[in-house]
CSV table of C-alpha atoms and ligand atoms in Angstrom, one decimal:
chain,number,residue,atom,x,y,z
S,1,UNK,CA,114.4,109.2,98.5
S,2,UNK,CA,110.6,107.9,97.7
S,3,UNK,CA,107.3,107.6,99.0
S,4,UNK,CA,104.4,106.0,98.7
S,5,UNK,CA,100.9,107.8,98.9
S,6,UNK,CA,97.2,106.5,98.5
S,7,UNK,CA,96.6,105.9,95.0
S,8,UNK,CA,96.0,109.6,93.3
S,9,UNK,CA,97.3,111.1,96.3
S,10,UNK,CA,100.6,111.6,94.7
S,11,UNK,CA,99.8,115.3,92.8
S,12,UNK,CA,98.9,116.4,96.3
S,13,UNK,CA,101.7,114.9,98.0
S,14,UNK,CA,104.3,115.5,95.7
S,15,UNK,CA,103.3,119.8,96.2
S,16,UNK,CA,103.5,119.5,100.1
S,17,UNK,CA,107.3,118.0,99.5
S,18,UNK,CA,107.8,120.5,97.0
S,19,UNK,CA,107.0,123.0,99.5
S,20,UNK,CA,109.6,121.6,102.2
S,21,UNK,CA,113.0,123.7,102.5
S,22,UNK,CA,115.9,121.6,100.6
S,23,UNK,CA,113.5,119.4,98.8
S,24,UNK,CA,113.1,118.5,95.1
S,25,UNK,CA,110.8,116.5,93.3
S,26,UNK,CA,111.6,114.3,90.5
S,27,UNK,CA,109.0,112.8,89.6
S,28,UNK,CA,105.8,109.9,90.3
S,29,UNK,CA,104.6,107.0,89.6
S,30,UNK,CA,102.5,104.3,90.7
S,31,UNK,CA,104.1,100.9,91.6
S,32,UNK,CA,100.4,98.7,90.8
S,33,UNK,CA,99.1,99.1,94.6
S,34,UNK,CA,100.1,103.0,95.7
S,35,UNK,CA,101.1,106.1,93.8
S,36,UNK,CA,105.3,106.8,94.7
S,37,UNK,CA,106.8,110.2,94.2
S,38,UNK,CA,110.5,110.3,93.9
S,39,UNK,CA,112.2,113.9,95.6
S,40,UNK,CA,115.7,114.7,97.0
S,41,UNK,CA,115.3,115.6,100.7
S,42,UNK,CA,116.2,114.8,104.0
S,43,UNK,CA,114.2,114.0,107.4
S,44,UNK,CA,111.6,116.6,106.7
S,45,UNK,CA,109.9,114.4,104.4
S,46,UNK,CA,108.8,111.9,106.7
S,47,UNK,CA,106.3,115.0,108.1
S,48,UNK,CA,104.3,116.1,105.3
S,49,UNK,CA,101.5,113.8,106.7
S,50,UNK,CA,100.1,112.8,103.3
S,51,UNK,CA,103.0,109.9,102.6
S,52,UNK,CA,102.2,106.5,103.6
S,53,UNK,CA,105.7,105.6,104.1
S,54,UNK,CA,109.5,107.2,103.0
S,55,UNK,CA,112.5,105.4,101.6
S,56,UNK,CA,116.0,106.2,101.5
S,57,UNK,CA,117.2,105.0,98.2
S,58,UNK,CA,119.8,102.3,97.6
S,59,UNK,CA,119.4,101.9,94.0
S,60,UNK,CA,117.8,102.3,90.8
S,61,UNK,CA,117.7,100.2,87.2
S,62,UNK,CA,115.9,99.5,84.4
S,63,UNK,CA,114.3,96.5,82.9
S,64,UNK,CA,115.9,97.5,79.9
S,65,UNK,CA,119.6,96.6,81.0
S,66,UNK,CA,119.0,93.1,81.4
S,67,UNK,CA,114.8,91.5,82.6
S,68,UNK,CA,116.1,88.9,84.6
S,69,UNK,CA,115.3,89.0,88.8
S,70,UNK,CA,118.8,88.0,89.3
S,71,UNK,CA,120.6,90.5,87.8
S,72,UNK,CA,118.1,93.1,88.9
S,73,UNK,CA,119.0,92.3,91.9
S,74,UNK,CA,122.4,92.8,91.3
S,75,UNK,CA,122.5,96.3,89.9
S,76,UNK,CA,120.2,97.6,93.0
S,77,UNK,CA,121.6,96.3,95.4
S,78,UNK,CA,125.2,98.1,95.1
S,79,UNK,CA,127.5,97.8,98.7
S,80,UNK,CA,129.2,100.7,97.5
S,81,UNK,CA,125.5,102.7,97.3
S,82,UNK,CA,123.5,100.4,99.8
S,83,UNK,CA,126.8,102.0,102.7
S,84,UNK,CA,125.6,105.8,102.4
S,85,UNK,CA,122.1,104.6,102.3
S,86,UNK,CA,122.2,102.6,105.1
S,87,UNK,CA,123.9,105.6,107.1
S,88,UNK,CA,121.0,107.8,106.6
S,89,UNK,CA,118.6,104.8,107.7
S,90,UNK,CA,121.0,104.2,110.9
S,91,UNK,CA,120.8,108.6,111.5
S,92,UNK,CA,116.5,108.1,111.4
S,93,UNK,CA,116.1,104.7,112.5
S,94,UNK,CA,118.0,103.0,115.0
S,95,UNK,CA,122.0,102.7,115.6
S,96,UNK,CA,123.1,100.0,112.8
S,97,UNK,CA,124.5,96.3,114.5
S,98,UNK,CA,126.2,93.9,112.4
S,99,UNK,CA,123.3,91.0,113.1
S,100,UNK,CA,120.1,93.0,112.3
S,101,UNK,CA,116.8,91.4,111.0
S,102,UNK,CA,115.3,92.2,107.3
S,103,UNK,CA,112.9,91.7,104.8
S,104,UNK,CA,111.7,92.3,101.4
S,105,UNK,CA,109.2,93.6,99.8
S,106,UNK,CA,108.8,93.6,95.7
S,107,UNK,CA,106.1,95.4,93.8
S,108,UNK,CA,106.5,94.8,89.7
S,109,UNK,CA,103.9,96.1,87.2
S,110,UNK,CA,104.1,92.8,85.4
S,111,UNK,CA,104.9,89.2,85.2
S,112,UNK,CA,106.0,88.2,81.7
S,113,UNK,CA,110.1,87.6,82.5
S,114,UNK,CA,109.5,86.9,86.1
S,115,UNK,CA,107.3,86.7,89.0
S,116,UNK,CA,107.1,89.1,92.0
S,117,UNK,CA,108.2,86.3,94.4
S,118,UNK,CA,111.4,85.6,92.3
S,119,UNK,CA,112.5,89.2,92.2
S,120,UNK,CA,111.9,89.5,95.9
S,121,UNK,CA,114.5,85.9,96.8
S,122,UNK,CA,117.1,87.2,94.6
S,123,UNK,CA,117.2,91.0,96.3
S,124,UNK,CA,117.0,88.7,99.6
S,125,UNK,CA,120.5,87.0,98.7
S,126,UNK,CA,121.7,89.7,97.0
S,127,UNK,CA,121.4,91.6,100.7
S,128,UNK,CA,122.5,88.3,102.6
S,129,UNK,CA,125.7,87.9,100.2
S,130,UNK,CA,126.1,91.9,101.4
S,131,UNK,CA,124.9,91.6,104.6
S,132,UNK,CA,125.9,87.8,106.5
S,133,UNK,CA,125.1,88.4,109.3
S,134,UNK,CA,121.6,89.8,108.8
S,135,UNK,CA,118.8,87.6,109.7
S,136,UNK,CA,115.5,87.1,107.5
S,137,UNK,CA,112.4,88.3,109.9
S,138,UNK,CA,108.8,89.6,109.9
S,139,UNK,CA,107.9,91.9,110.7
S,140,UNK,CA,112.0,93.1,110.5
S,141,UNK,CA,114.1,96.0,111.4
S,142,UNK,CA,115.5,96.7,108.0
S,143,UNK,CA,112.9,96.5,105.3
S,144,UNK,CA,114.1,96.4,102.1
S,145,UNK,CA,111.1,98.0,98.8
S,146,UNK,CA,111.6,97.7,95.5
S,147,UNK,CA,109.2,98.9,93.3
S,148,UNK,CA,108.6,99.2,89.6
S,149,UNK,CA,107.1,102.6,89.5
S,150,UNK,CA,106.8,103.0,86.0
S,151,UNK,CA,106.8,100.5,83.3
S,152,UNK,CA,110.5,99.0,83.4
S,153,UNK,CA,111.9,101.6,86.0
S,154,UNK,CA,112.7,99.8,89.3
S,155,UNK,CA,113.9,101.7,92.7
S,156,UNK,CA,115.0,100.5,95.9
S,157,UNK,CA,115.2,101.7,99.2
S,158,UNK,CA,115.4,101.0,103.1
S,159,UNK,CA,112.1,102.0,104.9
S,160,UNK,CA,112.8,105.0,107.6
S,161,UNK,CA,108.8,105.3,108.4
S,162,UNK,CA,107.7,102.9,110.7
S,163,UNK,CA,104.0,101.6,112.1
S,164,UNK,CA,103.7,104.0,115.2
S,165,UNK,CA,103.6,107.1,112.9
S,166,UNK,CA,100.3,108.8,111.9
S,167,UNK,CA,99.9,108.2,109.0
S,168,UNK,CA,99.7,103.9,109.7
S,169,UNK,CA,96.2,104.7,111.6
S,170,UNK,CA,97.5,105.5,115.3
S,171,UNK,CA,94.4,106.5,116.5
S,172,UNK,CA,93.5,106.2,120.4
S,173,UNK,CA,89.9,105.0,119.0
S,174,UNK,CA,89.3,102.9,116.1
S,175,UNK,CA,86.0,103.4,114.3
S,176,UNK,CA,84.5,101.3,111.2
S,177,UNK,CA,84.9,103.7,108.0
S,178,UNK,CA,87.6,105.6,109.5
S,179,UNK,CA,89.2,107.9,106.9
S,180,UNK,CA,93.1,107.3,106.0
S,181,UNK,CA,94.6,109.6,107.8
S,182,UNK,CA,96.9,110.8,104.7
S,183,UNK,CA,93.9,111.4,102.6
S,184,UNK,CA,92.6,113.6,105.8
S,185,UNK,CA,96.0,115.4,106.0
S,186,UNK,CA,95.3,116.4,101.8
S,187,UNK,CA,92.1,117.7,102.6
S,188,UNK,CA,92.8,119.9,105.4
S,189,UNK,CA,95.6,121.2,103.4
S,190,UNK,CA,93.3,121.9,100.3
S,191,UNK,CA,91.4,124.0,102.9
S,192,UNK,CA,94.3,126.2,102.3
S,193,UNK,CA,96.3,127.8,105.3
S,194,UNK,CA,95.1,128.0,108.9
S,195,UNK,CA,92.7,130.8,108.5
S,196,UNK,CA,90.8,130.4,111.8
S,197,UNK,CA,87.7,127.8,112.1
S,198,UNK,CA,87.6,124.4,110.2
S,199,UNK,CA,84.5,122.3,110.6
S,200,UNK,CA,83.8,118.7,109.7
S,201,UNK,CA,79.9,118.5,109.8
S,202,UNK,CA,80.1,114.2,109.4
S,203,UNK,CA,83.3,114.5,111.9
S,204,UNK,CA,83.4,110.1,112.3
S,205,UNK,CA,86.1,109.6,114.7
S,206,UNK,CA,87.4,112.7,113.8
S,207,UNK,CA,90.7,112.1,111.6
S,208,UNK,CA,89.9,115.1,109.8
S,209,UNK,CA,89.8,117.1,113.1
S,210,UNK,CA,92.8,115.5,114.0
S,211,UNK,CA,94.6,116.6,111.2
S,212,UNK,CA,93.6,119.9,110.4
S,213,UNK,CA,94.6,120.6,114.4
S,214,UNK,CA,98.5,119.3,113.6
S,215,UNK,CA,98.6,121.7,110.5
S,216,UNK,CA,97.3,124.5,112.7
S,217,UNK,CA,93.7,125.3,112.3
S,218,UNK,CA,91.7,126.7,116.0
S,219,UNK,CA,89.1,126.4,116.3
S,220,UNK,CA,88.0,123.1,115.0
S,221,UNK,CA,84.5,121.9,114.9
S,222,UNK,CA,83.0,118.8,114.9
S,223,UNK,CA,79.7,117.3,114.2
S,224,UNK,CA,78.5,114.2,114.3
S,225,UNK,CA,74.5,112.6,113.9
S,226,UNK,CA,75.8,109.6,115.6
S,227,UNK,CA,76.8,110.2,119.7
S,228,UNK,CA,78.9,107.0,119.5
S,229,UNK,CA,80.7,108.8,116.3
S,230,UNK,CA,81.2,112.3,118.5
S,231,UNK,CA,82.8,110.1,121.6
S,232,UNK,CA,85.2,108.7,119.2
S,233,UNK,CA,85.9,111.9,117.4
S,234,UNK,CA,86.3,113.5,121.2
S,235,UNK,CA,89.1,111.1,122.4
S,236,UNK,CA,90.8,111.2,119.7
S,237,UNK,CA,90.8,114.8,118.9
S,238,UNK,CA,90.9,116.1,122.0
S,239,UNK,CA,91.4,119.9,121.2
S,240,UNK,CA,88.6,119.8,119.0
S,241,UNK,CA,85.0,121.3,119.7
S,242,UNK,CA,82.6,118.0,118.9
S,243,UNK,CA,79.0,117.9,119.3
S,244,UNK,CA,76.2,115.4,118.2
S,245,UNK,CA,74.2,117.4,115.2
S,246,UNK,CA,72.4,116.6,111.7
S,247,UNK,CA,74.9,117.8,108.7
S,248,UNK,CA,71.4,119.3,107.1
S,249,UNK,CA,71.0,121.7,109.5
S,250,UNK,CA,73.7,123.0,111.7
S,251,UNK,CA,73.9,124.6,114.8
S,252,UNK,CA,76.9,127.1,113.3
S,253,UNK,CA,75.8,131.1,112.2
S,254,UNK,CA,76.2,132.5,108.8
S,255,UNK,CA,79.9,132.2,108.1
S,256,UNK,CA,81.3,131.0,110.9
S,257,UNK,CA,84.3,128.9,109.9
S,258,UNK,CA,87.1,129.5,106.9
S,259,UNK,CA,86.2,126.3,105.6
S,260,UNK,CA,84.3,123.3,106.1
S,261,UNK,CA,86.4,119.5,105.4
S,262,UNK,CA,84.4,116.3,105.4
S,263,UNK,CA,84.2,112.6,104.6
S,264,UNK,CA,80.5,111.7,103.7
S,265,UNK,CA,78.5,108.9,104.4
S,266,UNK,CA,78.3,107.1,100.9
S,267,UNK,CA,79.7,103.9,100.4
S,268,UNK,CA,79.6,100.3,102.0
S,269,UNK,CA,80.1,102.1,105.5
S,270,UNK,CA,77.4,104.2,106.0
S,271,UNK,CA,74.3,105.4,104.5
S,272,UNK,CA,72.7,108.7,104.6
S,273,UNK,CA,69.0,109.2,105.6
S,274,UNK,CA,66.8,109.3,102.7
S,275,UNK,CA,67.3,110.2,99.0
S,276,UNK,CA,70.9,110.7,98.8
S,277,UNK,CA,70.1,113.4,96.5
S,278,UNK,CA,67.8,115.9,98.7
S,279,UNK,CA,71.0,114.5,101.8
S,280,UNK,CA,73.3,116.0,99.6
S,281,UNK,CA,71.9,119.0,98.4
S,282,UNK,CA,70.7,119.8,102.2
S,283,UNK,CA,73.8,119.5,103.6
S,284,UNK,CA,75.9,121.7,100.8
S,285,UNK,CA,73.7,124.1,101.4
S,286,UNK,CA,74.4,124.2,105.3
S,287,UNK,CA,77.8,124.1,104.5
S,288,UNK,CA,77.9,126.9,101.8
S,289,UNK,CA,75.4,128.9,104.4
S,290,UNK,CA,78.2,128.5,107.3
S,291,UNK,CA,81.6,128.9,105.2
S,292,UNK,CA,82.4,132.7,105.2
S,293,UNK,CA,82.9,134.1,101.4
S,294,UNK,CA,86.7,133.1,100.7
S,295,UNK,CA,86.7,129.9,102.1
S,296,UNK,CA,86.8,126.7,101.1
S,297,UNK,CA,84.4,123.6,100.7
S,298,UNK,CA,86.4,120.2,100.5
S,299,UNK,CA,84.7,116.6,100.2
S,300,UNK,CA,85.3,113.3,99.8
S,301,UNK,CA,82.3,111.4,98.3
S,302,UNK,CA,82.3,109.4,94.7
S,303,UNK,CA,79.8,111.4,93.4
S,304,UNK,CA,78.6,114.8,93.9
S,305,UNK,CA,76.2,115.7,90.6
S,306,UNK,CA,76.5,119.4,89.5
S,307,UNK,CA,73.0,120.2,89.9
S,308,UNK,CA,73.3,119.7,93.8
S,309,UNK,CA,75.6,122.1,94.2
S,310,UNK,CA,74.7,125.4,95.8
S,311,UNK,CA,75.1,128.5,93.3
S,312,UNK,CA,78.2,130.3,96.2
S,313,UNK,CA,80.1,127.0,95.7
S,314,UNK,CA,82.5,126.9,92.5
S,315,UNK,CA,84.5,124.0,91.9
S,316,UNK,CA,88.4,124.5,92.0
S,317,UNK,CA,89.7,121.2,91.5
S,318,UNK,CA,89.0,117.3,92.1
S,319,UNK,CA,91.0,114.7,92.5
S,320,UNK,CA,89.9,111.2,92.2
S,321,UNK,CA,91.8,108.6,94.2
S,322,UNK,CA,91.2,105.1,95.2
S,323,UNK,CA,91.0,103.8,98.8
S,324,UNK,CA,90.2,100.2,99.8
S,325,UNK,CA,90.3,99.5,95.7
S,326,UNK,CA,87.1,101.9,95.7
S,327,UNK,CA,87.3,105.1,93.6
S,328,UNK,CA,86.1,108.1,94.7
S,329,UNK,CA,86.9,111.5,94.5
S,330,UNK,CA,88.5,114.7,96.4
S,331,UNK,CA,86.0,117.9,95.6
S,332,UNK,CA,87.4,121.0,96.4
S,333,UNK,CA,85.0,124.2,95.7
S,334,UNK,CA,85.6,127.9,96.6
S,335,UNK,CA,82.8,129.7,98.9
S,336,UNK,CA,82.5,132.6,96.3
S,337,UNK,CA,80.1,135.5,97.5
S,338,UNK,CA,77.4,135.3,96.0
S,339,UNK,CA,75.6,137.9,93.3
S,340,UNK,CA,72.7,139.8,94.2
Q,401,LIG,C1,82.4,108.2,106.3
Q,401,LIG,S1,82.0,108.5,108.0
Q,401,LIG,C2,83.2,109.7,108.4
Q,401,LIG,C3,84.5,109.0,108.9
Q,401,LIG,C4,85.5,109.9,109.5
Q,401,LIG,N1,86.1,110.8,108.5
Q,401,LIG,C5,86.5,109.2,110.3
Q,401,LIG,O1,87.7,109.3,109.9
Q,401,LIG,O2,86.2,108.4,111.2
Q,401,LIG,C6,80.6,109.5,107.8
Q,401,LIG,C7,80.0,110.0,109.1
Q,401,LIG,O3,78.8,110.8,108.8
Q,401,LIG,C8,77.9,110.6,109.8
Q,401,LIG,N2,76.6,111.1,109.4
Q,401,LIG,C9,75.6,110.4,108.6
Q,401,LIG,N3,74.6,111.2,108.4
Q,401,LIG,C10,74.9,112.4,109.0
Q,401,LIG,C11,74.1,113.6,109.2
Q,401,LIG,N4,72.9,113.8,108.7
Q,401,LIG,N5,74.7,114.6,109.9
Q,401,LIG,C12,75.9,114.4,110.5
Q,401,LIG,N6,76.6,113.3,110.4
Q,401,LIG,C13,76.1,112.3,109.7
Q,401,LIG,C14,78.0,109.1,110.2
Q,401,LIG,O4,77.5,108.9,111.5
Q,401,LIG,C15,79.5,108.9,110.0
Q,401,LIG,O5,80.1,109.0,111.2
């Protein structure tokens, strides 16, 4: 099987399949528009919640056995392999007919012995010489990927996640600036387990609520400067506890939640009131004042410079990623207690 995951998403997603019973992974890579992680597994993997979308391989080459889309084609597109593939696909999917609808999709890393558009006609008669009775359509049933996810290294496979699953955006409320809900999904889970309260203190319309109630955190807070943000964030997280509040100085006691999760205001979206510097600074504070010693402290934001970073915060990792061709960067810190 593959995936595909947000560009720098694949470390992260590639250690939640790791962690699911039966599954193995190979290996990533990043196909020129998302990063792909190749595993062994079965349904499972279509949960982890930080995937964009999961493929069940029908074949694999190298540009070294012959650059031409033609016979590319050819070696990928095997009957023999595409039959056990396509049973899987039928199991997750839908029951398999003999006229079904299909279409391609081609992702190379460069053009020099072909273009994208070539490769992606000859896998479409290579799968009409297999499959006659299959009908080009778009959108389609079947939908053939294949991908160059490393230089020369092509996979294919037939799509089992579809657009009504989570992770394409199925939110009952749709807000400008609204997080990807996979990047939301790897920030509850650097959180760490459920370990009682989570709060987002710039909540939105509340993806990261959202997600860190599926992977199990209660309570969950939610705050929110903007009351249009916090009726968003209320329908579609339902569960959650959401309340209209300024990130720089909370409503929450002394260590109230396990840890706090949350996409800042910086970027073409949103602004944040005054100097971004003092915003910053405030509000790290706040969240180091209500995260309880042992929890965690995880943000999204491009930038967040050393120096406004309150002493009981320690960084424990970052991961930079890229969403909407912006970078910007995953921060995750450890509440340490702090010395007297
Ligand atoms: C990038 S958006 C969050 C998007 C959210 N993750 C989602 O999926 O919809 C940042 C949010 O921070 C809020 N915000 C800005 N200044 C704030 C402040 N001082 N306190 C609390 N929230 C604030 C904005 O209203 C905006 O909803």
């Amino acid at each position: 099987m593959f995936a595909t995951a947000v560009p720098g998403l694949a470390p992260l997603a590639a250690r939640a399949l790791a962690e699911l019973p039966g599954t193995a992974v190979h290996g990533t890579g990043f196909d020129g528009r998302s990063d792909i992680v190749v595993f062994d597994g079965d349904r499972g993997a279509l949960g982890t919640g930080l995937t964009e979308d999961v493929f069940v391989e029908v074949g694999r080459t190298l540009r070294a056995d012959g650059d031409n889309a033609a016979r590319i084609a050819r070696r990928i597109w095997r009957p023999e392999r595409v039959e056990k593939a396509l049973s899987v696909w039928a199991a997750l999917v839908r029951p398999l007919s003999a006229a079904l609808t299909f279409r391609v999709v081609a992702r190379v890393l460069q053009e020099r012995s072909f273009v994208r558009t070539e490769l992606r006609r000859q896998l479409t008669e290579a799968v009409h010489r297999d499959r006659p009775r299959w009908r080009f359509a778009d959108p389609a049933q079947v939908e053939v990927w294949i991908v160059e996810y490393a230089p020369g290294r092509l996979l294919a496979g037939l799509r089992l996640s579809d657009a009504t699953m989570r992770q394409h955006d199925g939110r009952p409320v749709e807000r400008n600036g609204a997080l990807r809900p996979t990047v939301a999904a790897a920030m509850v889970r650097l959180a760490g387990p459920p370990a009682g309260a989570l709060l987002d203190p710039c909540c939105g319309s509340g993806t990261i609520l959202a997600e860190a109630r599926a992977l199990g955190w209660t309570p969950v807070h939610g705050r929110d400067i903007d009351p249009g943000a916090v009726a968003a964030a209320r329908a579609n997280a339902p569960d959650a506890e959401v309340q209209v509040a300024d990130a720089r100085k909370l409503d929450l006691p002394d260590g109230a939640v396990a840890a706090a999760v949350a996409n800042l205001p910086f970027g073409r979206q949103y602004a944040v009131q005054g100097s971004p510097e003092v915003w910053l600074r405030a509000v790290l504070g706040e969240l180091a004042r209500v995260t309880r010693p042992g929890g965690r402290v995880v943000l999204l934001a491009p930038q967040v410079p050393r120096p406004v970073v309150p002493h009981p915060l320690r960084l424990r990792e970052r991961y930079p990623i890229r969403l909407l061709g912006l970078k910007t960067t995953i921060w995750e810190y450890d509440r340490f207690v702090q010395d007297r």
